[in-house]
Short mmCIF file of C-alpha atoms in Angstrom, two decimals:
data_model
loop_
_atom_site.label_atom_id
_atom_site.label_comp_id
_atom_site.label_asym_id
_atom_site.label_seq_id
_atom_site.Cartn_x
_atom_site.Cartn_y
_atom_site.Cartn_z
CA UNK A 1 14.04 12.38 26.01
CA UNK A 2 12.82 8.74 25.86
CA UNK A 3 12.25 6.79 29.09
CA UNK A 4 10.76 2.86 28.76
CA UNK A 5 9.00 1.38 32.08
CA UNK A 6 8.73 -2.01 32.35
CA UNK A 7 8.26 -2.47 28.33
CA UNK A 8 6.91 -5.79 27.14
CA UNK A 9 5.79 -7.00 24.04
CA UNK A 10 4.39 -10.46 23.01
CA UNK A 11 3.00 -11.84 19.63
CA UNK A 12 0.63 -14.20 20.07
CA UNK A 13 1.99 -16.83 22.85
CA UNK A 14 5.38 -15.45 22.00
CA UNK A 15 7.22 -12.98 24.41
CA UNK A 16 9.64 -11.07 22.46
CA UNK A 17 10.59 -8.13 25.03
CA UNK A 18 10.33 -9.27 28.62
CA UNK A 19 10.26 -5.93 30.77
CA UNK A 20 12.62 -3.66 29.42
CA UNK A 21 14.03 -0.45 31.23
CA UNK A 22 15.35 2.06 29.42
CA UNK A 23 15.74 6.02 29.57
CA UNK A 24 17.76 7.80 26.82
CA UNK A 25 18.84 11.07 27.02
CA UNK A 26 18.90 14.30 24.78
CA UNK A 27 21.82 14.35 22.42
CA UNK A 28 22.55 10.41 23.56
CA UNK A 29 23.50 7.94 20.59
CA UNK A 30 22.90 4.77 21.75
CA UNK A 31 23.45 1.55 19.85
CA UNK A 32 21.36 -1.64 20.67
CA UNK A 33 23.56 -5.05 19.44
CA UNK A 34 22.21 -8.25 20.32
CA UNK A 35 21.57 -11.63 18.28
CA UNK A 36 18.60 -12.35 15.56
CA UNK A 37 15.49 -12.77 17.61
CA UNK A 38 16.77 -11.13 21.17
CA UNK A 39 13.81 -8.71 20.52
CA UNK A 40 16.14 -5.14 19.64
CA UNK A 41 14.20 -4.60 16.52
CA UNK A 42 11.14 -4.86 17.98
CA UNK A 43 12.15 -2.50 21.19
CA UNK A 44 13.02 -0.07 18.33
CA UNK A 45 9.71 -0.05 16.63
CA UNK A 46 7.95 -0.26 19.76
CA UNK A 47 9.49 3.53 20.34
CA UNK A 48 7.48 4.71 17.63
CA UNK A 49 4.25 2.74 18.30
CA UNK A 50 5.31 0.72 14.74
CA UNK A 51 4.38 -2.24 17.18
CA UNK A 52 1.73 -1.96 19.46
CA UNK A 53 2.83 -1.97 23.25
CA UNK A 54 1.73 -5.24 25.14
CA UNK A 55 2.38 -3.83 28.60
CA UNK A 56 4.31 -0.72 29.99
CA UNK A 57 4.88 2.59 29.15
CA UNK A 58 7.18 5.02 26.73
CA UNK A 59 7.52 7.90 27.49
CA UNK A 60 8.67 10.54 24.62
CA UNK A 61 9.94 14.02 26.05
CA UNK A 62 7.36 13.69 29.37
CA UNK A 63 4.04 12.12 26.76
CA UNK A 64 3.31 8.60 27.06
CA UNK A 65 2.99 7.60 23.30
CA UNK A 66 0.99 4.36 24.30
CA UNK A 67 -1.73 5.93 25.83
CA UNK A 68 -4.97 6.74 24.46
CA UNK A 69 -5.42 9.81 24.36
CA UNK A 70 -1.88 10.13 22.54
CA UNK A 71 -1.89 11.10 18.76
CA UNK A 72 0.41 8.81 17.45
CA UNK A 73 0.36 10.84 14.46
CA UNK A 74 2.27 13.76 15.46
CA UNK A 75 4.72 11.53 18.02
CA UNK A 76 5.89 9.82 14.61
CA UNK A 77 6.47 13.17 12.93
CA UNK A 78 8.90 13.83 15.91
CA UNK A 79 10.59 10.59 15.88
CA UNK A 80 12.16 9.47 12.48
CA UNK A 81 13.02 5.86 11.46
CA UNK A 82 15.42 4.34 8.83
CA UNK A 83 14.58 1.18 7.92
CA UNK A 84 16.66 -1.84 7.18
CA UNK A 85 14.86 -2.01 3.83
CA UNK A 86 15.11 1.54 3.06
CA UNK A 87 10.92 1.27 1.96
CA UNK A 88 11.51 4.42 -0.50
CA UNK A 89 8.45 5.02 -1.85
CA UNK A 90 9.23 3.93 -5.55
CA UNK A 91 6.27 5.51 -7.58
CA UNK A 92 8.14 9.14 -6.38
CA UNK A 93 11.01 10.66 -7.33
CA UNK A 94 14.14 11.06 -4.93
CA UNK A 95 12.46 14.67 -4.21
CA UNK A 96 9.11 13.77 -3.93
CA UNK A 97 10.12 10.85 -1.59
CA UNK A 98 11.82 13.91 0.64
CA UNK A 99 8.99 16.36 0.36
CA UNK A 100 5.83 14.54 0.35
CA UNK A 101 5.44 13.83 4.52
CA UNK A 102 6.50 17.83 4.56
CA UNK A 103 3.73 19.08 2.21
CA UNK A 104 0.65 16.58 3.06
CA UNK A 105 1.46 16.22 7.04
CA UNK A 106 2.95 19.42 8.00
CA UNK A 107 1.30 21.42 5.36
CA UNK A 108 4.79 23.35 4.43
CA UNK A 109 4.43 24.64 1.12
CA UNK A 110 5.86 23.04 -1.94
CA UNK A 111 8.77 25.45 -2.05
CA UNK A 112 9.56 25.58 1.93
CA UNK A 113 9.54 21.71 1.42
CA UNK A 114 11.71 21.33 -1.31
CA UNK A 115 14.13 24.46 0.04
CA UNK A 116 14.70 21.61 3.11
CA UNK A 117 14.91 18.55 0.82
CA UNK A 118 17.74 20.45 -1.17
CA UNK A 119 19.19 21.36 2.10
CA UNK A 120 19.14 17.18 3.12
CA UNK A 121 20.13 16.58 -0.09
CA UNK A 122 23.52 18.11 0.13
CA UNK A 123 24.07 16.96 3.57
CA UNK A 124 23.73 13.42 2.48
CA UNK A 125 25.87 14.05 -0.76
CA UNK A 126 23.06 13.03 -3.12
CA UNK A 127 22.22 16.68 -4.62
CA UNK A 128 22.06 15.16 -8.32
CA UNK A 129 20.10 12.76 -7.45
CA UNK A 130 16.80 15.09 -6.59
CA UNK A 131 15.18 14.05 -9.86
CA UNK A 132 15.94 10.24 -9.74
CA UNK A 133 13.29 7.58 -9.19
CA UNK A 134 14.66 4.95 -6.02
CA UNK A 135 15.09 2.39 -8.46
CA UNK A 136 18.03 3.88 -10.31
CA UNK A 137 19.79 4.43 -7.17
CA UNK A 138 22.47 1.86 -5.47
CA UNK A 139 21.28 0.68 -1.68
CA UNK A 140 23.71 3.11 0.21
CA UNK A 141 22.29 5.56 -2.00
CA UNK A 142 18.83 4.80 -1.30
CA UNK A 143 19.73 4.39 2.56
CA UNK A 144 20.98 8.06 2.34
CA UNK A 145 17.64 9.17 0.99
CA UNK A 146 15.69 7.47 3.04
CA UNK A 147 17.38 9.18 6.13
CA UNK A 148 16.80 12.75 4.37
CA UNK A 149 13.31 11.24 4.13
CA UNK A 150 12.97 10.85 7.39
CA UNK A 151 15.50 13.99 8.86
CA UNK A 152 12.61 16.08 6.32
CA UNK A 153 10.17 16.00 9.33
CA UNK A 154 12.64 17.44 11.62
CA UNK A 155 12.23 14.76 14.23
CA UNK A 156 14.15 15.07 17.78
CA UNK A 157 14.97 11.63 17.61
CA UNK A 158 16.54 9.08 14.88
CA UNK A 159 15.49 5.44 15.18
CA UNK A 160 18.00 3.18 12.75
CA UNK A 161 16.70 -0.14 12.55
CA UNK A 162 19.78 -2.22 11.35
CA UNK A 163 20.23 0.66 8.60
CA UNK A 164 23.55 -1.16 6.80
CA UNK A 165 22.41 -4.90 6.91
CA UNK A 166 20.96 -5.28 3.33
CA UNK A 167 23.94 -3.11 1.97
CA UNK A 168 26.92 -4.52 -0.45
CA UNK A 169 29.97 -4.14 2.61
CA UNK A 170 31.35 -1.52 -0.01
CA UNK A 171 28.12 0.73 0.56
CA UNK A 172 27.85 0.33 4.29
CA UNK A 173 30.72 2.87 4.88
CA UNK A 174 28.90 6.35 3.17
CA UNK A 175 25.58 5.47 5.55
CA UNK A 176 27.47 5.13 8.36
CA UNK A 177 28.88 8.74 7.29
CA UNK A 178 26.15 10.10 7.35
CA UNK A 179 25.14 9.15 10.39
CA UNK A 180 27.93 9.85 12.45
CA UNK A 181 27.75 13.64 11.45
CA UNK A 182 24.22 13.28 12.53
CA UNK A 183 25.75 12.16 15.73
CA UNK A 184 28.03 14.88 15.61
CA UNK A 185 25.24 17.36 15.51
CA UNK A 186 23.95 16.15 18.32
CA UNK A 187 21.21 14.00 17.06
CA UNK A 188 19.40 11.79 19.67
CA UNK A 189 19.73 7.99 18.28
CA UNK A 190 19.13 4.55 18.76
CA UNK A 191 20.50 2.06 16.62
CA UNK A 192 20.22 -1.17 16.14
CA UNK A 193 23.57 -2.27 14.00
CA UNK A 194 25.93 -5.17 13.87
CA UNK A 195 28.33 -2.17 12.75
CA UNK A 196 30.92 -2.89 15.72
CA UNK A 197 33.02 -0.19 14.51
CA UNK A 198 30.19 2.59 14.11
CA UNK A 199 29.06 1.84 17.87
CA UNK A 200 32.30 1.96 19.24
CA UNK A 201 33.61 5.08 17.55
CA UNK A 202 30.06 6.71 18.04
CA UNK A 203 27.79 5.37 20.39
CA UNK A 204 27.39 6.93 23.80
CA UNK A 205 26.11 4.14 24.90
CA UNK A 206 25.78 -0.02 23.98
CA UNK A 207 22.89 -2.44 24.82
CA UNK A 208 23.47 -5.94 24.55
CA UNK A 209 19.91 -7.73 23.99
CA UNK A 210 19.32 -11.13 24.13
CA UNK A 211 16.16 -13.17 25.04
CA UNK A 212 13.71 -9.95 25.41
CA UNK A 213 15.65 -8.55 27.48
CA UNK A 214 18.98 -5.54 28.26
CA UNK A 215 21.60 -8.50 29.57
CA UNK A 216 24.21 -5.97 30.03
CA UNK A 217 24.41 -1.78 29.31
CA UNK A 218 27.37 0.32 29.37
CA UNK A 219 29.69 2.53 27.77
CA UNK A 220 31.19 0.93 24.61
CA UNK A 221 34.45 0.63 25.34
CA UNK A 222 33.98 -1.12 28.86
CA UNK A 223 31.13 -3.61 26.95
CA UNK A 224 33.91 -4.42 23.94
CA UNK A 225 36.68 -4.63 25.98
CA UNK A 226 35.52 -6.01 29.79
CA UNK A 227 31.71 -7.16 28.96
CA UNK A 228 30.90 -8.71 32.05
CA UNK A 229 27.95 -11.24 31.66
CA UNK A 230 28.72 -14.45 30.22
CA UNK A 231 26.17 -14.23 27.39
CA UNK A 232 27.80 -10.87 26.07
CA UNK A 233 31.13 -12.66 26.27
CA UNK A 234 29.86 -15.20 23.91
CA UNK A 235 27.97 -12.94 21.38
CA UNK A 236 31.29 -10.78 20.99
CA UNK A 237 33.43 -13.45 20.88
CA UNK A 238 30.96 -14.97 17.89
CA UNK A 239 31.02 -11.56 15.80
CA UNK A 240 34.44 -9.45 16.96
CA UNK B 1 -30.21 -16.82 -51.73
CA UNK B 2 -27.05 -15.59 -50.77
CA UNK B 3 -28.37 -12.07 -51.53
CA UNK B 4 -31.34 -12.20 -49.61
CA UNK B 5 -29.04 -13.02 -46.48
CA UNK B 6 -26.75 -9.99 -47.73
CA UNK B 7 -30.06 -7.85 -47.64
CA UNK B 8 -31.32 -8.89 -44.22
CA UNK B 9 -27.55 -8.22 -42.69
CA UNK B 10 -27.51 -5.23 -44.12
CA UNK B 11 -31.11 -4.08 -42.54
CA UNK B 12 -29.96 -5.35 -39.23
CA UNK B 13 -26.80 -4.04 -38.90
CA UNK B 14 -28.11 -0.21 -37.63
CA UNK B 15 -30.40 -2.00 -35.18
CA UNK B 16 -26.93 -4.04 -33.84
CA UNK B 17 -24.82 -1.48 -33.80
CA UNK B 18 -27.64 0.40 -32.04
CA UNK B 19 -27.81 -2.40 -29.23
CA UNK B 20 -24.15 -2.77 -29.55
CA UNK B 21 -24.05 1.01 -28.19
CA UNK B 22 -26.69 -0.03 -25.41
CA UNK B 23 -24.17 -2.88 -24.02
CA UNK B 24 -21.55 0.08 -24.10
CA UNK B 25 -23.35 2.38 -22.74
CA UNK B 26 -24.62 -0.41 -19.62
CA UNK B 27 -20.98 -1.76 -19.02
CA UNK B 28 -19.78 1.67 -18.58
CA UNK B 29 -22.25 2.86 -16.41
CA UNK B 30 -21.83 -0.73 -14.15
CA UNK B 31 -17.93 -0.08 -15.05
CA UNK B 32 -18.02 2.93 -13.34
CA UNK B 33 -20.45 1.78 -10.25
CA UNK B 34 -17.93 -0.92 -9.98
CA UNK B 35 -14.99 1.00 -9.45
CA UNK B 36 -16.46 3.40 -6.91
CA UNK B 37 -17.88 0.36 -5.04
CA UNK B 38 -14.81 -1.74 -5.39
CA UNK B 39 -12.63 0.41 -4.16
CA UNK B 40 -14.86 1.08 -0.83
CA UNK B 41 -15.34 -2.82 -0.32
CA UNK B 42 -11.49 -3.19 -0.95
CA UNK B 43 -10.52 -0.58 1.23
CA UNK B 44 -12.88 -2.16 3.73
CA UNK B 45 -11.25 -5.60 3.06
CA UNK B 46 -8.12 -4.26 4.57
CA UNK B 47 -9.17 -2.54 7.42
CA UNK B 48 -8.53 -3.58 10.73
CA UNK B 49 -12.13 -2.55 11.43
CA UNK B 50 -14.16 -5.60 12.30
CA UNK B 51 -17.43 -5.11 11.53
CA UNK B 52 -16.57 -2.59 8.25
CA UNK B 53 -14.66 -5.79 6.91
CA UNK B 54 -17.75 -8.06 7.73
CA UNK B 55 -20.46 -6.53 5.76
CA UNK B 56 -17.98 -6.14 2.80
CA UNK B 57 -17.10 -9.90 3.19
CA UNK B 58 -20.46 -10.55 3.39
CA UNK B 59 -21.43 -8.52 0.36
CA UNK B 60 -18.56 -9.95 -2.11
CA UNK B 61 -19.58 -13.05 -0.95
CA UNK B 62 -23.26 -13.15 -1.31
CA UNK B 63 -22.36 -11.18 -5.14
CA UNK B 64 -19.99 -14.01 -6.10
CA UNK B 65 -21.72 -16.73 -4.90
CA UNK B 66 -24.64 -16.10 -6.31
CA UNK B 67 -25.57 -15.91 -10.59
CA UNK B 68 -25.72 -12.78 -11.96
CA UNK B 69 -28.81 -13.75 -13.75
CA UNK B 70 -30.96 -14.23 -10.75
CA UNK B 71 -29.25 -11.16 -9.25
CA UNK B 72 -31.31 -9.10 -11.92
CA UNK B 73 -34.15 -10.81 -11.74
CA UNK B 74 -34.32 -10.14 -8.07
CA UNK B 75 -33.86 -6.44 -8.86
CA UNK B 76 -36.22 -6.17 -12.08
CA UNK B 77 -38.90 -8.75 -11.12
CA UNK B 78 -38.36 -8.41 -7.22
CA UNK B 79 -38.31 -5.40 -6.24
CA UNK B 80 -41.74 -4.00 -7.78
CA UNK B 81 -43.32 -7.28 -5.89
CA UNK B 82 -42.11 -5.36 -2.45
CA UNK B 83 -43.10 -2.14 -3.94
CA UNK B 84 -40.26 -0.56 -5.56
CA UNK B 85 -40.74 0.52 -8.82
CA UNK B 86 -37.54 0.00 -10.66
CA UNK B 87 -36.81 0.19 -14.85
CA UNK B 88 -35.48 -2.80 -17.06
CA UNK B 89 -32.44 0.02 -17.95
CA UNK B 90 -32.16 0.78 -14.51
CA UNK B 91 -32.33 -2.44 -12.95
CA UNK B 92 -29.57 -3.47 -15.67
CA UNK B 93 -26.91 -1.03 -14.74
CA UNK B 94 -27.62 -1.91 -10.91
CA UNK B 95 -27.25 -5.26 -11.53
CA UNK B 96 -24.02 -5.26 -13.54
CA UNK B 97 -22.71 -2.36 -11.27
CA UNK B 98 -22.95 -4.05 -7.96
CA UNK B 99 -22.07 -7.71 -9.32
CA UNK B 100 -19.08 -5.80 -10.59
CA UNK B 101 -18.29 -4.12 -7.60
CA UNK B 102 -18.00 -7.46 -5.12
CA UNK B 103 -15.52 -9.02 -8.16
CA UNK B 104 -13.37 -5.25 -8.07
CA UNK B 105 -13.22 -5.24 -4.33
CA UNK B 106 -11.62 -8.53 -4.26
CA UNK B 107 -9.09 -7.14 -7.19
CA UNK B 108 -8.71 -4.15 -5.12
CA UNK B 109 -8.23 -6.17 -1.41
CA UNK B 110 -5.42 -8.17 -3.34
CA UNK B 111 -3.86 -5.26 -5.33
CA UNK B 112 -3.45 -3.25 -1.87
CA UNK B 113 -2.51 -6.35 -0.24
CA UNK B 114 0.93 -7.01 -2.84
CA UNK B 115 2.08 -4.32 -1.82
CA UNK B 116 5.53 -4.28 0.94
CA UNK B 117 4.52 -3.52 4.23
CA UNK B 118 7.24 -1.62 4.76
CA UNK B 119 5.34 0.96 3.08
CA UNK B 120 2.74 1.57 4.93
CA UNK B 121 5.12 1.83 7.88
CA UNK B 122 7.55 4.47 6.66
CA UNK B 123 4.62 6.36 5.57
CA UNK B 124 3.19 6.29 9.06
CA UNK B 125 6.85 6.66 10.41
CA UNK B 126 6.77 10.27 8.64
CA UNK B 127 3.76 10.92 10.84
CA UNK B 128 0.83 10.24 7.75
CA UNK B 129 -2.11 9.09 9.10
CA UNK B 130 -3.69 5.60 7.92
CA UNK B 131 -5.71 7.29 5.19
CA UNK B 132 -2.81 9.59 4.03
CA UNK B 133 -0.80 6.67 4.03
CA UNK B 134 -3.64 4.51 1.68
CA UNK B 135 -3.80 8.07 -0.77
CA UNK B 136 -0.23 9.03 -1.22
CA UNK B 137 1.64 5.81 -1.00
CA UNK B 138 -0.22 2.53 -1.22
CA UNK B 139 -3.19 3.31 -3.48
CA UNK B 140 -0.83 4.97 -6.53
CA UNK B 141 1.45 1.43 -6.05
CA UNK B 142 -1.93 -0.59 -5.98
CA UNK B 143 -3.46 0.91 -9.22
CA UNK B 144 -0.60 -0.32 -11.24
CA UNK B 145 -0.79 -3.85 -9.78
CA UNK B 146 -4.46 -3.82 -10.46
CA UNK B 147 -4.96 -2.61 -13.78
CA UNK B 148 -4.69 -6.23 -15.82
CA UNK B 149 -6.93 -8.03 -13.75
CA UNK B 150 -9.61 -5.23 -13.65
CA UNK B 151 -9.38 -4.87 -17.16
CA UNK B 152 -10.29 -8.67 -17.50
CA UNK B 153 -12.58 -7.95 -14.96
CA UNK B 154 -14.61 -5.17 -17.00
CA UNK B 155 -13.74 -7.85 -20.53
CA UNK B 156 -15.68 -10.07 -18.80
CA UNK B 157 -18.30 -7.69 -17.63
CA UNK B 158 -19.09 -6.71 -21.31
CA UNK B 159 -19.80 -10.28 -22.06
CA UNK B 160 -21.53 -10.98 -18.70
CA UNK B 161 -24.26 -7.88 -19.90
CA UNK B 162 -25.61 -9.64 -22.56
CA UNK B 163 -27.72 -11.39 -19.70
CA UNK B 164 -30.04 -8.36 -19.48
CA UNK B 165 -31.50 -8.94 -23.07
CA UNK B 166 -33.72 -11.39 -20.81
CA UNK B 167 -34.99 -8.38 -18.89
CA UNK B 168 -36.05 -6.24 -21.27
CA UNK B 169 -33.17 -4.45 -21.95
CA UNK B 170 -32.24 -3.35 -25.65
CA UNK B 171 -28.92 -4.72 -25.55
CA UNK B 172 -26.84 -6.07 -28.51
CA UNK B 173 -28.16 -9.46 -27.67
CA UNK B 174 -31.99 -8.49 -27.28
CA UNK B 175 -31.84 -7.15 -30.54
CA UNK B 176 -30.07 -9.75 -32.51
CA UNK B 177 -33.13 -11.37 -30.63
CA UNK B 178 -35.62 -9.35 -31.84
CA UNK B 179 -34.69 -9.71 -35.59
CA UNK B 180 -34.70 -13.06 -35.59
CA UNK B 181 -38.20 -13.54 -34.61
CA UNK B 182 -38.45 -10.95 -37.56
CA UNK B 183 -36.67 -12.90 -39.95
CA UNK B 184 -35.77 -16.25 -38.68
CA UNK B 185 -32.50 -16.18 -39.52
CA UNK B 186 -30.55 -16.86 -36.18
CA UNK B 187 -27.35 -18.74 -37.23
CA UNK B 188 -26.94 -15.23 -39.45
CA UNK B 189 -27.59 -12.75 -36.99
CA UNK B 190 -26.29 -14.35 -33.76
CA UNK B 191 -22.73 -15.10 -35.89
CA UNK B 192 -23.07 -10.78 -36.41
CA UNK B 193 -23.79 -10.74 -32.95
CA UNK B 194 -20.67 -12.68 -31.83
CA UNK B 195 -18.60 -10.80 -34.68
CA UNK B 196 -19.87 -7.43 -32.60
CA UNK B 197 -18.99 -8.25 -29.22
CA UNK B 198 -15.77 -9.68 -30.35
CA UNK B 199 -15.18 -6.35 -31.61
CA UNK B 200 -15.76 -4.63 -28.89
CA UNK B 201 -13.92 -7.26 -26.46
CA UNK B 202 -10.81 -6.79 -29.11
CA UNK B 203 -10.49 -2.87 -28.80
CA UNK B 204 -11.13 -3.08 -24.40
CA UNK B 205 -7.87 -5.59 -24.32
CA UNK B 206 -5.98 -3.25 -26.87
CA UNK B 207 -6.73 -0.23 -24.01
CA UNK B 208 -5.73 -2.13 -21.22
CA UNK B 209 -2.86 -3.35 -22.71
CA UNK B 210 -1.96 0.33 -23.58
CA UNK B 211 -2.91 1.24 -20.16
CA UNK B 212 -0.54 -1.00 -18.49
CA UNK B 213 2.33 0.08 -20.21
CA UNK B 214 1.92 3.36 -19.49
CA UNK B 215 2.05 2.84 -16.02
CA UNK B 216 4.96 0.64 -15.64
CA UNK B 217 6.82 3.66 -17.24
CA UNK B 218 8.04 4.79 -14.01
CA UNK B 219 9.14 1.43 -12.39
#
């Protein structure tokens, strides 16, 4: 599904991702922890081109997304992101926020496009909510719209980048709902999360980042339980 | 005495409010020019185009940096000397349309600018393209952020116009002008003259102020 050669990424004099390896298969969740500034965040958005790639290649379902001849455009219609800041668009209404990428980039019809926002909608638990502008809505509210925003396109993967960080802790619980029955349907994922919990009970499979690059991969329960470099020892002994 | 002045205020006023109608009819002519050419330079401002953002650097620049005044005398007075024919009227609304536009880019550059840059990535995210992404979902967010400085922008426009009188242009200054070397009486007639474009100033803030809160409504 995706497959990352040799990824790096620098900003200026600053190497953030130092050669990362990666392949992630259909159907996979996997969760990406790692401290502030190892560089998961920016692996993330380099999977939709959201950064531009320094050196290496993605590959998304066989295409290399960094190469020229590549429309970027339609890769990003099949590869859906959640943002840590939600970015709602606030001059829309919940609906409009939904249906807008649908009508203008797909060219569905306003009534095939609102037929699937209704559909998202319910499946995020926010039916009443159609009509509501983003700022009358509480942040795992908005969190939940923004991932019908994105599910609207019908993308075959789901890129979370920290979804639950800027959430009151009561809040984080009904995104992390909603994600897991994504999971459940088979969703392909990566997400980046300090939610322990979510990547343990859901994840396929955990990356510990650090320093631009995958220290240590594995199944969660072996990387909670046994980690086996020293530097995941000491980032779950920090947050566990 | 006092009469007299009554009588020659009275006989002026049609030829001010007829000049008063030419500054209208200039600033919204250069209003409109301004817009259309803002919003290109400000678009360009933004652009990760090199040499689009140059030339309107350059441009706003060069506009700004220079006086209006000698602006329309290059126009008016330059122009025919290289051999293009141009009219006072014309020249006026040129003038004030593409000084205008180099002050609304920079409005427009900083309005677009204000606004989250998370954004303009979950609208590319959804697969819009850069100008999809400017239509649907920055420029609507801009516009609100931009209408009280353009407003002061096109305030100070209307003012700025009176400069044509000096070109020939029947303006509400050029003809407070002209009836004072008529009747002498310029303390009189320039005070109506003020009293006009204050008028005029007055009723533009009252619409931009209107304008503004209607679109805050939906924040």
């Amino acid at each position: 599904m995706i497959k990352v050669e040799d990824l790096h990424k620098s900003f200026g004099e600053l190497e953030v991702l130092k050669g990362i390896n990666e392949e992630v298969k259909q159907g996979e969740v996997v969760v990406v922890i790692g401290p502030s500034g190892s560089g998961k965040s920016t692996f993330l958005r380099c999977l939709n081109l959201l950064e531009d790639i320094t050196a290496g290649k993605v590959y998304i379902e066989g295409e290399q997304i960094n190469s020229p001849q590549a429309d970027i455009d339609l890769i990003r219609q099949e590869t859906g992101m959640v943002f840590q800041h939600f970015n709602l668009f606030p001059h829309k209404t919940v609906l409009d926020n939904i249906t807008l990428a649908p009508i203008k980039v797909k060219r569905l019809n306003k009534k095939e496009a609102e037929k699937i926002a209704y559909e998202l909608l319910e499946k995020v638990g926010l039916k009443d909510k159609a009509d509501s502008y983003p700022s009358q809505l509480s942040g795992g509210q908005k969190q939940r719209i923004a991932i019908a925003r994105a599910l609207a396109m019908q993308p075959k993967v789901m890129l979370f980048d920290e979804p639950t960080s800027a959430l009151d802790p009561e809040m984080v619980g009904e995104v992390l709902g909603v994600m897991k029955d994504l999971a459940n349907e088979g969703m392909t994922m990566v997400v980046v999360t300090h939610e322990m919990g979510f990547a343990r009970e859901v994840g396929d499979r955990v990356l510990f980042m650090d320093h631009g690059i995958v220290v240590e991969e594995g199944d969660p329960e072996q990387i909670f339980t046994n980690p086996q470099e020293e530097r995941t020892k000491e980032f779950l002994a920090k947050i566990l | 005495m006092l009469a007299d002045k009554m009588e020659i205020l009275k006989e002026s006023i049609p030829f001010l409010l007829k000049g008063a109608f030419m500054t209208i009819e200039l600033t919204t002519f250069a209003v409109v020019i301004g817009i259309i050419l803002g919003t290109i330079l400000g678009l360009a401002r933004v652009s990760h185009n090199k040499l689009l953002n140059g030339i309107a650097k350059a441009y706003i620049e060069f506009f700004r940096g220079t006086p209006l005044l000698v602006q329309l005398f290059l126009l008016y007075f330059g122009l025919p000397n290289i051999g293009i024919d141009i009219s006072a009227y014309f020249a006026a609304i040129l003038g004030l349309g593409l000084n205008s536009g180099a002050y609304v880019g920079e409005v427009v550059r900083s309005g677009i600018k204000s606004i989250d840059k998370g954004q303009m990535e979950a609208a590319r995210s959804v697969g819009m393209s850069y100008p999809q992404a400017m239509q649907y979902v920055i420029l609507p967010q801009a516009i609100k952020r931009v209408i009280p400085p353009l407003g002061n922008e096109f305030i100070a426009l209307l003012k700025d116009s009176s400069l044509v009188s000096v070109i020939a242009v029947k303006d509400l200054t050029r003809q407070g002008r002209l009836i004072i070397s008529r009747t002498y009486e310029s303390f009189l007639i320039f005070a109506a003259v003020a009293v006009l474009y204050f008028i005029m100033t007055f009723i533009m803030t009252r619409i931009v102020n209107y304008a503004e809160r209607r679109l805050s409504i939906s924040d």
